[in-house]
Amino acid sequence: AQSVTQPDIHITVSEGASLELRCNYSYGATPYLFWYVQSPGQGLQLLLKYFSGDTLVQGIKGFEAEFKRSQSSFNLRKPSVHWSDAAEYFCAVGEGTYKYIFGTGTRLKVLA
Amino acid sequence: GAGVSQSPSNKVTEKGKDVELRCDPISGHTALYWYRQSLGQGLEFLIYFQGNSAPDKSGLPSDRFSAERTGGSVSTLTIQRTQQEDSAVYLCASSLASGVYNEQFFGPGTRLTVL
């Protein structure tokens, strides 16, 4: 079965600093990969997705992610974090024809 | 346009009571999903509806959980004889069509607390 690991439960960064959130997946074929963000009291919002092609994908809110097949990773990055980026971030992999398998999430705290 | 809506936003119930959670998907979306988000856990898939096809119920944790989708639109998740371990946020999502490449749009969730 597919699985997604987000090894960091909590991450704290200062505003303006760079950010990298880790995501590792286990999947036999080329995966469909996603990053979602959940702000307090909100549903999940899609930041970006990878299906094929260029391994560096750009998303909304200045986020990007890089697919590395050799490392089974799909890490999320942002060059300069804003206080409004404080939220919980979920990595997901598509399984079969319609299911998403989600990681346990990384909660980001941003220091002023 | 309107996104996915869920009601109620919060539900507190006593152990042993039945609860119903409602989801209104985005108009025109044929696929609908229910997930459970427990503290410290990721999103756990519960059930999937696609058009008039038989739903995928493989994620329902026990026979106390059931869901229906009427007229291909609104869905209701029912939990009978609630237990404290059912306390969680229940999220609904919809997508335009089936297929993992179709973005799932999530509602704000229903926070269920079982006392």
Short mmCIF file of C-alpha atoms in Angstrom, two decimals:
data_model
loop_
_atom_site.label_atom_id
_atom_site.label_comp_id
_atom_site.label_asym_id
_atom_site.label_seq_id
_atom_site.Cartn_x
_atom_site.Cartn_y
_atom_site.Cartn_z
CA ALA A 1 0.00 0.00 0.00
CA GLN A 2 1.08 3.53 -0.64
CA SER A 3 2.19 5.70 2.24
CA VAL A 4 3.30 9.26 2.86
CA THR A 5 5.68 10.34 5.59
CA GLN A 6 6.10 13.86 6.84
CA PRO A 7 8.91 13.50 9.37
CA ASP A 8 8.54 16.94 10.94
CA ILE A 9 5.48 17.38 13.13
CA HIS A 10 6.30 20.99 14.00
CA ILE A 11 8.58 23.53 12.35
CA THR A 12 9.29 27.07 13.54
CA VAL A 13 10.90 29.66 11.30
CA SER A 14 11.39 33.39 11.50
CA GLU A 15 9.51 35.64 9.14
CA GLY A 16 11.60 36.22 6.04
CA ALA A 17 13.56 33.00 6.44
CA SER A 18 13.47 30.19 3.92
CA LEU A 19 11.35 27.12 4.45
CA GLU A 20 11.54 23.49 3.46
CA LEU A 21 8.93 20.94 4.48
CA ARG A 22 9.81 17.32 3.88
CA CYS A 23 7.63 14.66 2.33
CA ASN A 24 8.58 11.08 1.46
CA TYR A 25 6.26 8.68 -0.28
CA SER A 26 6.17 5.04 -1.12
CA TYR A 27 4.65 4.22 -4.47
CA GLY A 28 5.56 1.78 -7.19
CA ALA A 29 4.82 3.79 -10.30
CA THR A 30 5.13 7.47 -11.11
CA PRO A 31 3.08 9.11 -8.39
CA TYR A 32 0.58 11.90 -8.45
CA LEU A 33 1.76 14.18 -5.62
CA PHE A 34 0.07 17.08 -3.88
CA TRP A 35 0.68 19.66 -1.19
CA TYR A 36 -2.28 21.14 0.68
CA VAL A 37 -2.39 23.85 3.33
CA GLN A 38 -4.92 24.05 6.15
CA SER A 39 -5.29 27.34 7.96
CA PRO A 40 -6.99 27.34 11.37
CA GLY A 41 -10.71 26.63 11.04
CA GLN A 42 -10.43 26.23 7.28
CA GLY A 43 -10.61 23.36 4.89
CA LEU A 44 -7.61 22.23 2.91
CA GLN A 45 -6.43 24.32 -0.02
CA LEU A 46 -4.30 22.92 -2.83
CA LEU A 47 -0.89 24.58 -3.07
CA LEU A 48 0.54 22.60 -5.96
CA LYS A 49 0.59 19.22 -7.64
CA TYR A 50 2.93 17.03 -9.64
CA PHE A 51 1.81 14.55 -12.27
CA SER A 52 4.68 14.35 -14.76
CA GLY A 53 7.19 16.44 -16.64
CA ASP A 54 9.27 19.15 -15.03
CA THR A 55 10.23 17.97 -11.56
CA LEU A 56 10.14 21.48 -10.13
CA VAL A 57 6.57 22.68 -9.82
CA GLN A 58 5.36 26.11 -8.90
CA GLY A 59 2.29 26.69 -6.82
CA ILE A 60 0.27 29.43 -5.28
CA LYS A 61 1.44 31.82 -2.56
CA GLY A 62 5.05 31.61 -3.72
CA PHE A 63 5.51 27.91 -2.91
CA GLU A 64 7.37 25.39 -5.03
CA ALA A 65 8.13 21.69 -4.70
CA GLU A 66 10.65 19.39 -6.26
CA PHE A 67 9.99 15.77 -7.15
CA LYS A 68 13.04 13.56 -6.67
CA ARG A 69 12.36 10.01 -7.77
CA SER A 70 15.69 8.69 -6.48
CA GLN A 71 14.86 9.89 -2.99
CA SER A 72 11.09 9.27 -3.16
CA SER A 73 10.66 12.83 -1.98
CA PHE A 74 8.48 15.79 -2.81
CA ASN A 75 9.68 18.59 -0.54
CA LEU A 76 7.88 21.91 -0.33
CA ARG A 77 9.89 25.12 -0.32
CA LYS A 78 9.43 28.84 -0.01
CA PRO A 79 12.32 31.32 -0.20
CA SER A 80 10.87 33.84 2.26
CA VAL A 81 8.15 32.98 4.74
CA HIS A 82 5.41 35.42 5.67
CA TRP A 83 3.54 35.41 8.99
CA SER A 84 0.37 34.45 7.09
CA ASP A 85 2.01 31.16 6.08
CA ALA A 86 1.52 29.81 9.60
CA ALA A 87 -0.71 26.79 9.07
CA GLU A 88 -0.63 23.03 8.77
CA TYR A 89 0.73 21.52 5.59
CA PHE A 90 -0.21 18.13 4.21
CA CYS A 91 1.52 16.10 1.54
CA ALA A 92 -0.57 13.53 -0.34
CA VAL A 93 -0.09 10.87 -2.99
CA GLY A 94 -2.77 9.65 -5.34
CA GLU A 95 -3.54 5.96 -5.01
CA GLY A 96 -5.38 3.99 -7.62
CA THR A 97 -7.89 5.93 -9.65
CA TYR A 98 -9.29 8.34 -7.10
CA LYS A 99 -7.93 8.01 -3.55
CA TYR A 100 -5.51 10.36 -1.87
CA ILE A 101 -3.21 9.10 0.87
CA PHE A 102 -2.28 11.94 3.20
CA GLY A 103 0.68 12.40 5.48
CA THR A 104 0.18 13.34 9.12
CA GLY A 105 0.95 16.98 8.46
CA THR A 106 3.55 19.54 9.50
CA ARG A 107 2.47 22.46 11.62
CA LEU A 108 4.37 25.64 10.73
CA LYS A 109 4.86 28.42 13.22
CA VAL A 110 6.25 31.76 12.04
CA LEU A 111 8.07 34.05 14.44
CA ALA A 112 7.79 37.79 13.93
CA GLY B 1 -18.83 30.62 -6.79
CA ALA B 2 -19.74 28.72 -3.65
CA GLY B 3 -17.32 26.18 -2.33
CA VAL B 4 -17.98 22.99 -0.43
CA SER B 5 -20.10 23.64 2.63
CA GLN B 6 -20.55 21.47 5.70
CA SER B 7 -22.95 21.62 8.60
CA PRO B 8 -22.90 21.86 11.48
CA SER B 9 -19.48 23.40 11.99
CA ASN B 10 -19.36 22.02 15.51
CA LYS B 11 -21.27 19.18 17.10
CA VAL B 12 -21.11 18.08 20.71
CA THR B 13 -22.93 14.90 21.59
CA GLU B 14 -23.13 12.35 24.32
CA LYS B 15 -21.73 8.88 24.00
CA GLY B 16 -24.28 6.53 22.51
CA LYS B 17 -26.21 9.17 20.55
CA ASP B 18 -26.50 9.21 16.77
CA VAL B 19 -25.22 12.15 14.73
CA GLU B 20 -25.67 13.30 11.15
CA LEU B 21 -23.12 15.42 9.34
CA ARG B 22 -24.03 17.16 6.10
CA CYS B 23 -21.96 18.06 3.04
CA ASP B 24 -22.99 20.25 0.10
CA PRO B 25 -20.47 19.79 -2.71
CA ILE B 26 -19.65 22.28 -5.40
CA SER B 27 -22.40 22.33 -7.98
CA GLY B 28 -21.60 20.07 -10.90
CA HIS B 29 -18.99 18.04 -9.06
CA THR B 30 -19.70 14.36 -9.50
CA ALA B 31 -17.17 12.95 -7.05
CA LEU B 32 -17.54 13.36 -3.29
CA TYR B 33 -15.27 12.19 -0.48
CA TRP B 34 -15.48 12.00 3.30
CA TYR B 35 -12.33 12.06 5.45
CA ARG B 36 -11.70 11.96 9.17
CA GLN B 37 -8.96 14.07 10.74
CA SER B 38 -8.06 13.03 14.25
CA LEU B 39 -5.62 14.91 16.47
CA GLY B 40 -2.08 14.18 15.37
CA GLN B 41 -3.25 12.05 12.46
CA GLY B 42 -3.41 12.73 8.80
CA LEU B 43 -6.61 12.62 6.86
CA GLU B 44 -8.17 9.20 6.92
CA PHE B 45 -10.26 8.26 3.88
CA LEU B 46 -13.76 7.13 4.82
CA ILE B 47 -15.97 6.88 1.74
CA TYR B 48 -16.15 7.94 -1.91
CA PHE B 49 -19.14 8.59 -4.16
CA GLN B 50 -18.98 8.97 -7.94
CA GLY B 51 -22.13 9.72 -9.82
CA ASN B 52 -24.59 6.84 -9.65
CA SER B 53 -21.92 4.21 -9.08
CA ALA B 54 -21.80 2.14 -5.91
CA PRO B 55 -19.78 4.02 -3.30
CA ASP B 56 -16.38 2.89 -2.08
CA LYS B 57 -17.00 2.31 1.63
CA SER B 58 -13.66 0.64 2.29
CA GLY B 59 -12.50 3.33 4.71
CA LEU B 60 -15.47 3.27 7.07
CA PRO B 61 -14.04 2.18 10.45
CA SER B 62 -17.07 0.25 11.68
CA ASP B 63 -20.66 -0.57 10.81
CA ARG B 64 -21.73 2.32 13.02
CA PHE B 65 -20.67 4.61 10.18
CA SER B 66 -22.76 5.04 7.05
CA ALA B 67 -23.18 7.64 4.35
CA GLU B 68 -25.53 8.41 1.56
CA ARG B 69 -25.63 10.84 -1.29
CA THR B 70 -29.04 11.89 -2.51
CA GLY B 71 -29.63 12.97 -6.07
CA GLY B 72 -25.93 12.99 -6.78
CA SER B 73 -25.47 16.11 -4.70
CA VAL B 74 -25.83 16.50 -0.93
CA SER B 75 -24.27 13.82 1.24
CA THR B 76 -24.92 12.84 4.83
CA LEU B 77 -22.50 10.94 7.04
CA THR B 78 -24.24 9.20 9.92
CA ILE B 79 -22.52 7.85 13.00
CA GLN B 80 -24.67 5.65 15.20
CA ARG B 81 -24.08 5.02 18.90
CA THR B 82 -21.18 7.46 18.98
CA GLN B 83 -18.06 6.60 20.96
CA GLN B 84 -15.44 8.93 22.37
CA GLU B 85 -12.93 7.73 19.80
CA ASP B 86 -15.22 9.13 17.10
CA SER B 87 -14.24 12.64 18.21
CA ALA B 88 -12.50 14.22 15.24
CA VAL B 89 -12.92 16.72 12.43
CA TYR B 90 -14.90 15.27 9.55
CA LEU B 91 -13.98 16.77 6.20
CA CYS B 92 -15.88 16.54 2.96
CA ALA B 93 -14.35 17.14 -0.45
CA SER B 94 -15.66 17.18 -3.98
CA SER B 95 -14.05 17.07 -7.40
CA LEU B 96 -15.31 17.71 -10.89
CA ALA B 97 -14.91 14.08 -11.87
CA SER B 98 -13.28 10.90 -10.75
CA GLY B 99 -9.51 10.57 -11.05
CA VAL B 100 -6.63 11.51 -8.78
CA TYR B 101 -5.60 14.22 -11.25
CA ASN B 102 -8.83 16.09 -10.50
CA GLU B 103 -8.32 18.53 -7.65
CA GLN B 104 -10.30 17.81 -4.53
CA PHE B 105 -11.92 20.89 -3.00
CA PHE B 106 -12.41 20.66 0.73
CA GLY B 107 -15.09 22.02 3.01
CA PRO B 108 -14.26 23.62 6.39
CA GLY B 109 -15.16 20.46 8.26
CA THR B 110 -17.40 19.48 11.14
CA ARG B 111 -15.72 19.18 14.52
CA LEU B 112 -17.39 16.35 16.41
CA THR B 113 -16.90 16.01 20.15
CA VAL B 114 -18.29 12.96 21.91
CA LEU B 115 -18.54 13.36 25.67
#
